[in-house]
């Protein structure tokens, strides 16, 4: 009976590992990577508003910090959503690259390799796509839509709309 319970325990651990590969949850390393990238990208507009819109950082540092934190959260949310969708698409496309193998050991190794490749490609493309879209929306909002607003309102509206639309677009499939 103990052998049967240990086998079911191993099976549940294998199933848990398999489910984690296909879940929306991120590892701690991926979360830190996404939040770090999101913080950098959401801090880039500070230079834009400092040099072009003449918002002095020493006078507006509280607004810059709050705007950067809010935007970083929404950008990392978008990273996670886009990565989840892309990972499965990339994994399905890798079936042609790695043909199925008959042996169980080789099949498991092939699946792990496909999963690693899909994870890496989905992560890098998600970051590139979301950063590009965020900066494009931010520039259009800042220089075209809200150009006649005061710099502080321009900052808040441009950052909020750019990160909000990015998070919204990431939820569509």
MMTF fields as JSON, N, C-alpha, C and O atoms, coordinates in Angstrom:
{
  "mmtfVersion": "1.0.0",
  "mmtfProducer": "UNKNOWN",
  "numBonds": 691,
  "numAtoms": 692,
  "numGroups": 173,
  "numChains": 1,
  "numModels": 1,
  "chainsPerModel": [1],
  "groupsPerChain": [173],
  "chainIdList": ["A"],
  "bondAtomList": [4, 2, 8, 6, 12, 10, 16, 14, 20, 18, 24, 22, 28, 26, 32, 30, 36, 34, 40, 38, 44, 42, 48, 46, 52, 50, 56, 54, 60, 58, 64, 62, 68, 66, 72, 70, 76, 74, 80, 78, 84, 82, 88, 86, 92, 90, 96, 94, 100, 98, 104, 102, 108, 106, 112, 110, 116, 114, 120, 118, 124, 122, 128, 126, 132, 130, 136, 134, 140, 138, 144, 142, 148, 146, 152, 150, 156, 154, 160, 158, 164, 162, 168, 166, 172, 170, 176, 174, 180, 178, 184, 182, 188, 186, 192, 190, 196, 194, 200, 198, 204, 202, 208, 206, 212, 210, 216, 214, 220, 218, 224, 222, 228, 226, 232, 230, 236, 234, 240, 238, 244, 242, 248, 246, 252, 250, 256, 254, 260, 258, 264, 262, 268, 266, 272, 270, 276, 274, 280, 278, 284, 282, 288, 286, 292, 290, 296, 294, 300, 298, 304, 302, 308, 306, 312, 310, 316, 314, 320, 318, 324, 322, 328, 326, 332, 330, 336, 334, 340, 338, 344, 342, 348, 346, 352, 350, 356, 354, 360, 358, 364, 362, 368, 366, 372, 370, 376, 374, 380, 378, 384, 382, 388, 386, 392, 390, 396, 394, 400, 398, 404, 402, 408, 406, 412, 410, 416, 414, 420, 418, 424, 422, 428, 426, 432, 430, 436, 434, 440, 438, 444, 442, 448, 446, 452, 450, 456, 454, 460, 458, 464, 462, 468, 466, 472, 470, 476, 474, 480, 478, 484, 482, 488, 486, 492, 490, 496, 494, 500, 498, 504, 502, 508, 506, 512, 510, 516, 514, 520, 518, 524, 522, 528, 526, 532, 530, 536, 534, 540, 538, 544, 542, 548, 546, 552, 550, 556, 554, 560, 558, 564, 562, 568, 566, 572, 570, 576, 574, 580, 578, 584, 582, 588, 586, 592, 590, 596, 594, 600, 598, 604, 602, 608, 606, 612, 610, 616, 614, 620, 618, 624, 622, 628, 626, 632, 630, 636, 634, 640, 638, 644, 642, 648, 646, 652, 650, 656, 654, 660, 658, 664, 662, 668, 666, 672, 670, 676, 674, 680, 678, 684, 682, 688, 686],
  "bondOrderList": [1, 1, 1, 1, 1, 1, 1, 1, 1, 1, 1, 1, 1, 1, 1, 1, 1, 1, 1, 1, 1, 1, 1, 1, 1, 1, 1, 1, 1, 1, 1, 1, 1, 1, 1, 1, 1, 1, 1, 1, 1, 1, 1, 1, 1, 1, 1, 1, 1, 1, 1, 1, 1, 1, 1, 1, 1, 1, 1, 1, 1, 1, 1, 1, 1, 1, 1, 1, 1, 1, 1, 1, 1, 1, 1, 1, 1, 1, 1, 1, 1, 1, 1, 1, 1, 1, 1, 1, 1, 1, 1, 1, 1, 1, 1, 1, 1, 1, 1, 1, 1, 1, 1, 1, 1, 1, 1, 1, 1, 1, 1, 1, 1, 1, 1, 1, 1, 1, 1, 1, 1, 1, 1, 1, 1, 1, 1, 1, 1, 1, 1, 1, 1, 1, 1, 1, 1, 1, 1, 1, 1, 1, 1, 1, 1, 1, 1, 1, 1, 1, 1, 1, 1, 1, 1, 1, 1, 1, 1, 1, 1, 1, 1, 1, 1, 1, 1, 1, 1, 1, 1, 1],
  "groupList": [{"groupName": "UNK", "atomNameList": ["N", "CA", "C", "O"], "elementList": ["N", "C", "C", "O"], "formalChargeList": [0, 0, 0, 0], "bondAtomList": [1, 0, 2, 1, 3, 2], "bondOrderList": [1, 1, 2], "singleLetterCode": "X", "chemCompType": "L-PEPTIDE LINKING"}],
  "groupTypeList": [0, 0, 0, 0, 0, 0, 0, 0, 0, 0, 0, 0, 0, 0, 0, 0, 0, 0, 0, 0, 0, 0, 0, 0, 0, 0, 0, 0, 0, 0, 0, 0, 0, 0, 0, 0, 0, 0, 0, 0, 0, 0, 0, 0, 0, 0, 0, 0, 0, 0, 0, 0, 0, 0, 0, 0, 0, 0, 0, 0, 0, 0, 0, 0, 0, 0, 0, 0, 0, 0, 0, 0, 0, 0, 0, 0, 0, 0, 0, 0, 0, 0, 0, 0, 0, 0, 0, 0, 0, 0, 0, 0, 0, 0, 0, 0, 0, 0, 0, 0, 0, 0, 0, 0, 0, 0, 0, 0, 0, 0, 0, 0, 0, 0, 0, 0, 0, 0, 0, 0, 0, 0, 0, 0, 0, 0, 0, 0, 0, 0, 0, 0, 0, 0, 0, 0, 0, 0, 0, 0, 0, 0, 0, 0, 0, 0, 0, 0, 0, 0, 0, 0, 0, 0, 0, 0, 0, 0, 0, 0, 0, 0, 0, 0, 0, 0, 0, 0, 0, 0, 0, 0, 0],
  "groupIdList": [1, 2, 3, 4, 5, 6, 7, 8, 9, 10, 11, 12, 13, 14, 15, 16, 17, 18, 19, 20, 21, 22, 23, 24, 25, 26, 27, 28, 29, 30, 31, 32, 33, 34, 35, 36, 37, 38, 39, 40, 41, 42, 43, 44, 45, 46, 47, 48, 49, 50, 51, 52, 53, 54, 55, 56, 57, 58, 59, 60, 61, 62, 63, 64, 65, 66, 67, 68, 69, 70, 71, 72, 73, 74, 75, 76, 77, 78, 79, 80, 81, 82, 83, 84, 85, 86, 87, 88, 89, 90, 91, 92, 93, 94, 95, 96, 97, 98, 99, 100, 101, 102, 103, 104, 105, 106, 107, 108, 109, 110, 111, 112, 113, 114, 115, 116, 117, 118, 119, 120, 121, 122, 123, 124, 125, 126, 127, 128, 129, 130, 131, 132, 133, 134, 135, 136, 137, 138, 139, 140, 141, 142, 143, 144, 145, 146, 147, 148, 149, 150, 151, 152, 153, 154, 155, 156, 157, 158, 159, 160, 161, 162, 163, 164, 165, 166, 167, 168, 169, 170, 171, 172, 173],
  "secStructList": [7, 2, 2, 2, 2, 2, 2, 2, 2, 2, 2, 2, 2, 2, 2, 2, 2, 2, 2, 2, 2, 6, 1, 1, 7, 7, 7, 2, 2, 2, 2, 2, 2, 2, 2, 2, 2, 2, 2, 2, 2, 2, 2, 2, 2, 2, 2, 2, 2, 2, 2, 6, 1, 7, 7, 7, 2, 2, 2, 2, 2, 2, 2, 2, 2, 2, 2, 2, 2, 2, 2, 2, 2, 2, 2, 2, 2, 2, 2, 2, 2, 2, 2, 2, 2, 2, 2, 2, 2, 2, 2, 2, 2, 6, 6, 6, 6, 1, 7, 7, 7, 1, 1, 2, 2, 2, 2, 2, 2, 2, 2, 2, 2, 2, 2, 2, 2, 2, 2, 2, 2, 2, 2, 2, 2, 2, 2, 2, 2, 2, 2, 2, 2, 2, 2, 2, 2, 2, 2, 2, 0, 0, 0, 0, 0, 1, 6, 6, 1, 7, 2, 2, 2, 2, 2, 2, 2, 2, 2, 2, 2, 2, 2, 2, 2, 2, 2, 2, 2, 2, 6, 7, 7],
  "xCoordList": [0.814, 0.0, 0.866, 0.484, 2.014, 2.881, 3.468, 3.683, 3.732, 4.242, 3.196, 3.52, 1.937, 0.856, 0.677, 0.491, 0.735, 0.571, 1.749, 1.554, 2.974, 4.12, 4.045, 4.464, 3.506, 3.353, 2.327, 2.538, 1.223, 0.219, 0.752, 0.394, 1.614, 2.218, 3.156, 3.153, 3.96, 4.84, 4.029, 4.381, 2.958, 2.112, 1.52, 1.45, 1.098, 0.531, 1.599, 1.295, 2.851, 3.927, 4.223, 4.472, 4.196, 4.394, 3.266, 3.497, 2.054, 0.916, 0.999, 0.664, 1.447, 1.59, 2.633, 2.432, 3.735, 4.765, 4.234, 4.51, 3.464, 2.88, 1.872, 1.842, 1.059, 0.087, 0.772, 0.296, 1.876, 2.582, 3.155, 3.23, 3.559, 4.07, 2.999, 3.312, 1.732, 0.651, -0.259, -1.318, 0.127, -0.715, -0.308, 0.745, -1.136, -0.842, 0.123, 0.675, 0.331, 1.214, 2.643, 3.09, 3.353, 4.752, 5.648, 5.266, 6.822, 7.805, 8.291, 8.068, 8.949, 9.468, 10.482, 10.528, 11.291, 12.298, 11.626, 12.049, 10.58, 9.874, 9.172, 9.185, 8.569, 7.895, 8.878, 8.602, 10.016, 11.032, 11.533, 11.737, 11.731, 12.185, 11.154, 11.511, 9.878, 8.814, 8.678, 8.565, 8.686, 8.555, 9.763, 9.615, 10.946, 12.144, 12.074, 12.35, 11.707, 11.56, 10.454, 10.61, 9.35, 8.228, 8.623, 8.23, 9.385, 9.824, 10.737, 10.628, 11.628, 12.534, 11.758, 11.972, 10.856, 10.095, 9.152, 8.958, 8.572, 7.659, 8.407, 7.806, 9.708, 10.501, 11.081, 11.49, 11.124, 11.662, 10.9, 11.54, 9.584, 8.873, 9.214, 8.895, 9.844, 10.251, 11.189, 11.082, 12.109, 13.022, 12.245, 12.541, 11.269, 10.448, 9.756, 9.768, 9.164, 8.438, 9.384, 9.022, 10.558, 11.527, 12.145, 12.163, 12.641, 13.362, 12.452, 12.728, 11.386, 10.55, 9.377, 9.076, 8.721, 7.56, 7.939, 7.068, 9.229, 9.758, 9.188, 8.927, 8.995, 8.579, 9.833, 10.497, 10.152, 11.359, 11.193, 10.225, 12.125, 11.99, 12.005, 11.342, 12.747, 12.801, 11.469, 11.137, 10.708, 9.403, 8.288, 7.27, 8.463, 7.394, 7.751, 7.151, 8.72, 9.178, 8.081, 8.059, 7.183, 6.08, 5.182, 4.786, 4.864, 4.023, 4.728, 4.107, 6.025, 6.787, 6.848, 6.723, 7.036, 7.096, 5.748, 5.684, 4.679, 3.344, 2.969, 2.437, 3.25, 2.951, 3.761, 3.244, 5.026, 5.889, 5.437, 5.414, 5.078, 4.621, 3.312, 3.168, 2.364, 1.076, 1.269, 0.698, 2.069, 2.307, 3.096, 2.817, 4.067, 4.849, 3.959, 4.142, 3.008, 2.086, 1.264, 1.141, 0.702, -0.124, 0.705, 0.228, 1.921, 2.773, 3.146, 3.132, 3.477, 3.817, 2.593, 2.732, 1.404, 0.163, 0.024, -0.354, 0.325, 0.257, 1.318, 1.046, 2.525, 3.568, 3.06, 3.192, 2.484, 2.023, 0.937, 0.967, -0.011, -1.111, -0.626, -1.019, 0.219, 0.706, 1.601, 1.544, 2.417, 3.287, 2.471, 2.812, 1.4, 0.579, -0.003, 0.037, -0.539, -1.135, -0.065, -0.249, 1.045, 2.099, 2.782, 3.163, 2.94, 3.644, 2.945, 3.603, 1.626, 0.897, 0.944, 1.027, 0.893, 0.992, 2.372, 2.486, 3.407, 4.765, 4.982, 5.605, 4.47, 4.617, 3.977, 4.536, 2.812, 2.136, 2.925, 2.97, 3.54, 4.337, 5.643, 6.214, 6.122, 7.366, 7.183, 8.169, 5.961, 5.731, 6.401, 6.836, 6.491, 7.156, 8.672, 9.349, 9.205, 10.651, 11.167, 12.186, 10.45, 10.829, 9.809, 8.752, 10.094, 9.13, 8.956, 9.88, 7.768, 7.485, 8.379, 8.631, 8.843, 9.711, 8.953, 8.072, 9.299, 8.519, 8.871, 8.008, 10.1, 10.5, 10.003, 9.99, 9.594, 9.057, 10.104, 9.796, 11.339, 12.391, 12.649, 12.756, 12.75, 12.992, 11.797, 11.963, 10.596, 9.396, 9.346, 9.022, 9.67, 9.694, 10.757, 10.52, 11.917, 12.997, 12.6, 12.889, 11.943, 11.491, 10.444, 10.474, 9.524, 8.494, 9.115, 8.72, 10.084, 10.754, 11.498, 11.463, 12.176, 12.92, 11.973, 12.257, 10.853, 9.862, 9.313, 9.12, 9.066, 8.522, 9.52, 9.133, 10.804, 11.827, 11.936, 12.031, 11.921, 12.017, 10.798, 10.922, 9.62, 8.385, 8.365, 7.928, 8.833, 8.886, 9.799, 9.419, 10.986, 11.954, 11.45, 11.501, 10.964, 10.497, 9.271, 9.157, 8.358, 7.166, 7.536, 6.95, 8.494, 8.921, 9.548, 9.185, 10.476, 11.162, 10.221, 10.284, 9.351, 8.424, 7.394, 7.019, 6.939, 5.977, 6.566, 5.893, 7.812, 8.467, 8.638, 8.333, 9.12, 9.313, 7.992, 7.908, 6.972, 5.675, 5.049, 4.608, 5.009, 4.375, 5.146, 4.539, 6.473, 7.261, 7.04, 6.864, 7.049, 6.841, 5.465, 5.334, 4.458, 3.094, 2.903, 2.27, 3.443, 3.322, 3.973, 3.366, 5.193, 5.892, 5.228, 5.199, 4.701, 3.994, 2.733, 2.503, 1.923, 0.696, 1.039, 0.365, 2.077, 2.49, 2.901, 2.495, 3.696, 4.136, 2.977, 2.909, 2.078, 0.908, 0.036, -0.416, -0.193, -1.031, -0.369, -1.044, 0.923, 1.614, 1.776, 1.591, 2.12, 2.424, 1.277, 1.312, 0.265, -0.826, -2.128, -2.756, -2.52, -3.843, -3.856, -4.756, -2.868, -2.864, -1.804, -1.324, -1.438, -0.359, -0.711, 0.19, -1.981, -2.375, -2.698, -3.048, -2.588, -2.846, -1.603, -0.509, -1.776, -0.611, 0.277, -0.222, 1.568, 2.464, 2.08, 2.225, 1.594, 1.225, 0.027, 0.049, -1.015, -2.173, -1.786, -2.26, -0.931, -0.45, 0.261, 0.038, 1.108, 1.825, 0.854, 0.937, -0.064, -0.993, -1.903, -2.105, -2.444, -3.348, -2.612, -3.103, -1.445, -0.683, -0.241, -0.389, 0.298, 0.757, -0.424, -0.339, -1.511, -2.675, -3.301, -3.632, -3.463, -4.092, -3.176, -3.645, -1.887, -0.96, -0.906, -0.999, -0.759, -0.678, -2.042, -2.116, -3.107, -4.449, -4.826, -5.365, -4.54, -4.817, -3.944, -4.392, -2.706, -1.825, -2.373, -2.395, -2.809, -3.393, -4.682, -4.947, -5.467, -6.725, -6.448, -7.069, -5.524, -5.192, -4.598, -4.75, -3.938, -3.314, -4.325, -4.019, -5.518, -6.533, -7.281, -7.968, -7.166, -7.837, -7.005, -5.786, -7.666, -6.942, -6.873, -6.309],
  "yCoordList": [-1.189, 0.0, 1.265, 2.287, 1.183, 2.361, 2.658, 3.819, 1.594, 1.807, 2.483, 3.326, 2.107, 2.706, 4.18, 5.025, 4.481, 5.877, 6.733, 7.892, 6.187, 6.97, 7.181, 8.224, 6.182, 6.34, 7.43, 8.246, 7.444, 8.485, 9.849, 10.876, 9.845, 11.099, 11.615, 12.811, 10.738, 11.132, 11.603, 12.582, 10.909, 11.286, 12.671, 13.47, 12.959, 14.282, 15.368, 16.486, 15.057, 16.036, 16.271, 17.403, 15.204, 15.348, 16.157, 17.022, 15.869, 16.618, 18.08, 18.983, 18.293, 19.674, 20.429, 21.596, 19.776, 20.409, 20.697, 21.75, 19.749, 19.941, 21.088, 21.902, 21.145, 22.236, 23.587, 24.593, 23.613, 24.879, 25.38, 26.588, 24.455, 24.86, 25.547, 26.397, 25.19, 25.721, 26.685, 27.051, 27.098, 28.022, 29.46, 29.717, 30.387, 31.812, 32.316, 33.408, 31.536, 31.964, 32.031, 31.185, 33.049, 33.231, 32.781, 32.841, 32.338, 32.033, 33.343, 34.42, 33.238, 34.439, 35.143, 36.372, 34.353, 34.923, 35.696, 36.803, 35.112, 35.791, 37.047, 38.078, 36.964, 38.138, 39.275, 40.428, 38.942, 39.978, 40.566, 41.776, 39.714, 40.178, 41.105, 42.149, 40.73, 41.559, 42.876, 43.929, 42.841, 44.079, 44.986, 46.207, 44.408, 45.215, 45.902, 47.097, 45.157, 45.754, 46.8, 47.864, 46.5, 47.443, 48.733, 49.823, 48.615, 49.812, 50.68, 51.907, 50.043, 50.805, 51.511, 52.695, 50.779, 51.358, 52.449, 53.449, 52.279, 53.309, 54.508, 55.561, 54.365, 55.507, 56.313, 57.457, 55.748, 56.451, 57.752, 58.751, 57.788, 59.044, 60.195, 61.346, 59.911, 60.998, 61.946, 63.166, 61.369, 62.212, 63.058, 64.241, 62.472, 63.189, 64.393, 65.495, 64.17, 65.259, 66.238, 67.395, 65.805, 66.71, 67.625, 68.843, 67.059, 67.852, 68.557, 69.694, 67.913, 68.502, 69.29, 70.388, 68.739, 69.431, 70.31, 70.917, 70.383, 71.282, 71.025, 71.968, 69.753, 69.396, 69.091, 68.083, 69.935, 69.764, 68.55, 68.49, 67.583, 66.378, 66.651, 65.946, 67.656, 67.93, 68.45, 68.229, 69.125, 69.64, 68.617, 68.695, 67.667, 66.735, 65.276, 64.37, 65.044, 63.666, 62.749, 61.563, 63.265, 62.433, 61.978, 60.814, 62.871, 62.51, 61.499, 60.57, 61.698, 60.77, 59.378, 58.373, 59.32, 58.019, 57.312, 56.129, 58.028, 57.419, 56.975, 55.883, 57.83, 57.477, 56.289, 55.434, 56.23, 55.126, 53.817, 52.787, 53.833, 52.608, 52.094, 50.899, 53.0, 52.61, 52.037, 51.002, 52.715, 52.277, 50.965, 50.099, 50.815, 49.572, 48.374, 47.294, 48.561, 47.469, 47.07, 45.884, 48.056, 47.738, 47.143, 46.261, 47.611, 47.052, 45.609, 44.756, 45.323, 43.934, 43.032, 41.855, 43.559, 42.812, 42.471, 41.353, 43.42, 43.187, 42.183, 41.332, 42.272, 41.291, 39.877, 38.98, 39.706, 38.375, 37.843, 36.674, 38.684, 38.238, 37.872, 36.841, 38.705, 38.441, 37.204, 36.4, 37.046, 35.876, 34.594, 33.615, 34.589, 33.381, 32.962, 31.784, 33.913, 33.603, 33.156, 32.175, 33.876, 33.556, 32.228, 31.512, 31.897, 30.668, 29.459, 28.559, 29.432, 28.287, 28.27, 27.201, 29.428, 29.481, 29.026, 28.264, 29.49, 29.112, 27.618, 26.94, 27.107, 25.688, 24.824, 23.801, 25.237, 24.478, 24.535, 23.552, 25.672, 25.796, 25.009, 24.679, 24.706, 23.96, 22.464, 21.73, 22.01, 20.599, 20.217, 19.077, 21.146, 20.868, 20.825, 20.128, 21.561, 21.619, 20.36, 19.792, 19.938, 18.746, 17.649, 17.637, 16.729, 15.665, 14.773, 14.595, 14.225, 13.367, 12.139, 11.547, 11.778, 10.622, 9.522, 9.794, 8.271, 7.145, 6.788, 6.319, 6.993, 6.615, 7.64, 8.84, 7.152, 8.023, 9.036, 10.212, 8.57, 9.456, 10.577, 11.74, 10.237, 11.251, 12.177, 13.363, 11.644, 12.474, 13.511, 14.673, 13.089, 14.031, 15.104, 16.284, 14.692, 15.652, 16.62, 17.814, 16.102, 16.942, 17.953, 19.117, 17.501, 18.412, 19.502, 20.666, 19.115, 20.114, 21.14, 22.339, 20.65, 21.548, 22.505, 23.698, 21.983, 22.837, 23.876, 25.037, 23.445, 24.362, 25.465, 26.625, 25.118, 26.13, 27.136, 28.341, 26.637, 27.521, 28.425, 29.626, 27.844, 28.636, 29.683, 30.812, 29.319, 30.252, 31.433, 32.585, 31.155, 32.21, 33.126, 34.35, 32.535, 33.344, 34.163, 35.319, 33.587, 34.329, 35.485, 36.564, 35.267, 36.329, 37.49, 38.646, 37.194, 38.273, 39.017, 40.243, 38.284, 38.954, 39.767, 40.857, 39.266, 40.003, 41.33, 42.361, 41.3, 42.536, 43.507, 44.693, 43.015, 43.883, 44.491, 45.701, 43.668, 44.123, 45.149, 46.21, 44.839, 45.74, 47.04, 48.103, 46.974, 48.207, 49.11, 50.32, 48.521, 49.31, 49.962, 51.15, 49.189, 49.711, 50.784, 51.808, 50.562, 51.55, 52.872, 53.933, 52.811, 54.048, 54.759, 55.989, 54.009, 54.626, 55.344, 56.498, 54.678, 55.306, 56.513, 57.541, 56.393, 57.503, 58.715, 59.836, 58.507, 59.633, 60.282, 61.508, 59.485, 60.04, 60.817, 61.923, 60.232, 60.913, 62.195, 63.215, 62.168, 63.316, 64.46, 65.623, 64.141, 65.187, 65.544, 66.607, 64.706, 64.977, 65.256, 66.296, 64.336, 64.435, 65.458, 66.296, 65.393, 66.256, 67.359, 67.804, 67.799, 68.777, 70.14, 70.877, 70.489, 71.793, 71.771, 72.807, 70.621, 70.509, 70.941, 71.013, 71.224, 71.537, 70.299, 69.182, 70.468, 69.298, 68.224, 67.032, 68.633, 67.647, 66.802, 65.578, 67.451, 66.693, 65.875, 64.753, 66.432, 65.704, 64.421, 63.353, 64.525, 63.359, 62.295, 61.133, 62.697, 61.717, 61.101, 59.887, 61.923, 61.39, 60.511, 59.443, 60.949, 60.162, 58.823, 57.782, 58.853, 57.61, 56.681, 55.473, 57.242, 56.413, 55.793, 54.607, 56.582, 56.064, 55.054, 54.015, 55.344, 54.411, 53.076, 52.02, 53.113, 51.849, 51.171, 49.942, 51.933, 51.343, 50.659, 49.552, 51.327, 50.69, 49.467, 48.483, 49.526, 48.374, 47.187, 46.064, 47.427, 46.349, 45.839, 44.637, 46.732, 46.333, 45.493, 44.449, 45.94, 45.204, 43.828, 42.891, 43.706, 42.426, 41.38, 40.188, 41.808, 40.836, 40.215, 39.209, 40.798, 40.219, 39.068, 39.029, 38.149, 36.989, 37.138, 36.284],
  "zCoordList": [0.0, 0.0, 0.0, -0.569, 0.634, 0.668, -0.705, -1.053, -1.498, -2.85, -3.719, -4.556, -3.512, -4.288, -3.921, -4.796, -2.625, -2.206, -2.665, -3.032, -2.654, -3.132, -4.639, -5.142, -5.373, -6.817, -7.129, -8.027, -6.392, -6.623, -6.199, -6.777, -5.178, -4.754, -5.841, -6.133, -6.446, -7.552, -8.746, -9.404, -9.016, -10.137, -9.919, -10.853, -8.712, -8.448, -8.56, -8.978, -8.193, -8.348, -9.822, -10.236, -10.612, -12.051, -12.669, -13.514, -12.243, -12.758, -12.339, -13.107, -11.115, -10.64, -11.459, -11.795, -11.779, -12.605, -14.0, -14.574, -14.545, -15.865, -15.86, -16.784, -14.827, -14.734, -14.572, -15.098, -13.853, -13.676, -15.0, -15.226, -15.877, -17.188, -18.016, -18.85, -17.797, -18.615, -17.863, -18.373, -16.677, -15.925, -16.195, -16.779, -15.772, -15.921, -14.861, -14.995, -13.815, -12.74, -13.234, -14.009, -12.776, -13.152, -12.015, -10.846, -12.362, -11.336, -10.726, -11.279, -9.595, -8.934, -9.833, -9.889, -10.532, -11.434, -12.572, -12.906, -13.167, -14.257, -13.757, -14.43, -12.593, -12.03, -11.789, -12.12, -11.214, -10.958, -12.271, -12.376, -13.269, -14.582, -15.215, -15.76, -15.147, -15.711, -14.962, -15.59, -13.635, -12.875, -13.078, -13.129, -13.194, -13.458, -14.806, -14.911, -15.837, -17.167, -17.184, -17.783, -16.535, -16.507, -15.781, -16.198, -14.717, -13.98, -14.848, -14.839, -15.591, -16.462, -17.57, -17.83, -18.221, -19.334, -18.841, -19.532, -17.677, -17.185, -16.61, -16.397, -16.354, -15.889, -17.043, -16.845, -18.232, -19.403, -19.691, -20.021, -19.584, -19.862, -18.915, -19.212, -17.802, -16.904, -17.641, -17.516, -18.411, -19.188, -20.199, -20.37, -20.859, -21.839, -21.19, -21.737, -20.037, -19.39, -18.702, -18.492, -18.358, -17.753, -18.81, -18.637, -19.882, -20.875, -21.879, -22.262, -22.305, -23.358, -22.786, -23.255, -21.786, -21.201, -20.013, -19.391, -19.691, -18.652, -17.26, -16.512, -16.909, -15.548, -14.741, -14.982, -13.807, -13.0, -12.067, -11.309, -12.113, -11.289, -9.783, -9.022, -9.351, -7.91, -7.394, -6.229, -8.22, -7.803, -7.975, -7.288, -8.874, -9.223, -8.945, -9.525, -8.064, -7.865, -7.317, -7.646, -6.499, -5.969, -7.118, -7.169, -8.024, -9.172, -10.081, -10.596, -10.265, -11.093, -10.464, -11.163, -9.166, -8.486, -8.561, -8.893, -8.254, -8.299, -9.712, -9.91, -10.684, -12.068, -12.551, -13.27, -12.161, -12.559, -11.927, -12.602, -10.653, -9.984, -10.584, -10.845, -10.801, -11.384, -12.787, -13.13, -13.583, -14.948, -14.98, -15.809, -14.096, -14.049, -13.727, -14.289, -12.834, -12.508, -13.731, -14.035, -14.434, -15.601, -16.746, -17.459, -16.922, -17.977, -17.652, -18.54, -16.402, -16.042, -16.174, -16.508, -15.92, -16.145, -17.63, -17.981, -18.485, -19.932, -20.372, -21.218, -19.808, -20.121, -19.854, -20.687, -18.683, -18.27, -19.198, -19.581, -19.555, -20.421, -21.818, -22.363, -22.394, -23.747, -23.747, -24.678, -22.727, -22.65, -22.597, -23.261, -21.817, -21.688, -23.031, -23.386, -23.774, -25.072, -26.069, -26.789, -26.104, -27.061, -26.774, -27.701, -25.509, -25.16, -25.769, -26.291, -25.706, -26.258, -27.785, -28.39, -28.4, -29.864, -30.333, -31.293, -29.662, -30.029, -29.786, -30.602, -28.669, -28.355, -29.443, -29.838, -29.919, -30.971, -32.279, -33.02, -32.564, -33.786, -33.722, -34.761, -32.521, -32.371, -32.646, -32.713, -32.803, -33.118, -34.426, -34.586, -35.36, -36.632, -36.487, -37.244, -35.523, -35.342, -34.644, -35.036, -33.609, -32.862, -33.127, -32.498, -34.039, -34.298, -33.073, -32.28, -32.936, -31.786, -31.809, -32.859, -30.648, -30.528, -29.812, -28.997, -30.118, -29.617, -28.189, -27.446, -27.788, -26.446, -25.437, -25.708, -24.268, -23.224, -22.755, -22.56, -22.575, -22.089, -23.083, -22.695, -24.346, -25.368, -25.536, -25.821, -25.363, -25.47, -24.356, -24.599, -23.126, -22.013, -22.224, -21.964, -22.691, -22.939, -24.053, -23.979, -25.073, -26.179, -25.712, -26.11, -24.869, -24.343, -23.463, -23.534, -22.638, -21.792, -22.645, -22.366, -23.691, -24.571, -25.298, -25.409, -25.789, -26.452, -25.482, -25.843, -24.248, -23.247, -22.914, -22.77, -22.79, -22.516, -23.655, -23.423, -24.88, -26.04, -26.127, -26.366, -25.934, -25.991, -24.888, -25.112, -23.704, -22.571, -22.888, -22.681, -23.384, -23.692, -24.803, -24.675, -25.887, -27.013, -26.643, -27.05, -25.884, -25.472, -24.548, -24.639, -23.669, -22.75, -23.511, -23.29, -24.394, -25.108, -26.054, -26.156, -26.741, -27.646, -26.866, -27.298, -25.745, -24.928, -24.46, -24.49, -24.033, -23.576, -24.739, -24.607, -25.873, -27.037, -27.504, -27.714, -27.666, -28.166, -27.222, -27.663, -25.935, -24.979, -24.804, -24.674, -24.798, -24.68, -25.89, -25.745, -27.076, -28.291, -28.303, -28.597, -27.986, -27.991, -26.924, -27.183, -25.733, -24.657, -25.053, -24.906, -25.548, -25.907, -27.08, -27.119, -28.025, -29.153, -28.671, -29.032, -27.868, -27.354, -26.49, -26.562, -25.68, -24.821, -25.641, -25.333, -26.677, -27.504, -28.248, -28.338, -28.777, -29.467, -28.482, -28.777, -27.319, -26.324, -25.84, -25.698, -25.587, -25.025, -26.019, -25.659, -27.266, -28.237, -29.155, -29.775, -29.272, -30.2, -29.451, -29.649, -28.605, -27.976, -26.837, -26.765, -25.954, -24.765, -24.829, -23.786, -26.009, -26.137, -25.537, -25.137, -25.465, -24.938, -23.451, -22.885, -22.81, -21.377, -20.602, -21.161, -19.337, -18.505, -18.42, -18.552, -18.205, -18.193, -17.17, -17.444, -16.001, -14.985, -15.431, -15.302, -15.955, -16.454, -17.684, -17.859, -18.529, -19.694, -19.236, -19.806, -18.214, -17.691, -17.197, -17.597, -16.327, -15.75, -16.807, -16.822, -17.68, -18.7, -19.71, -20.075, -20.16, -21.137, -20.55, -21.189, -19.343, -18.705, -18.403, -18.624, -17.904, -17.557, -18.792, -18.797, -19.827, -21.046, -21.738, -22.202, -21.812, -22.475, -21.738, -22.364, -20.428, -19.684, -19.591, -19.62, -19.483, -19.442, -20.749, -20.745, -21.873, -23.16, -23.393, -23.982, -22.936, -23.057, -22.27, -22.774, -21.056, -20.246, -20.888, -20.878, -21.435, -22.092, -23.335, -23.529, -24.174, -25.39, -25.071, -25.855, -23.951, -23.609, -23.18, -23.173, -22.826, -22.387, -23.542, -23.36, -24.744, -25.895, -26.445, -26.274, -27.094, -27.634, -29.072, -29.755]
}
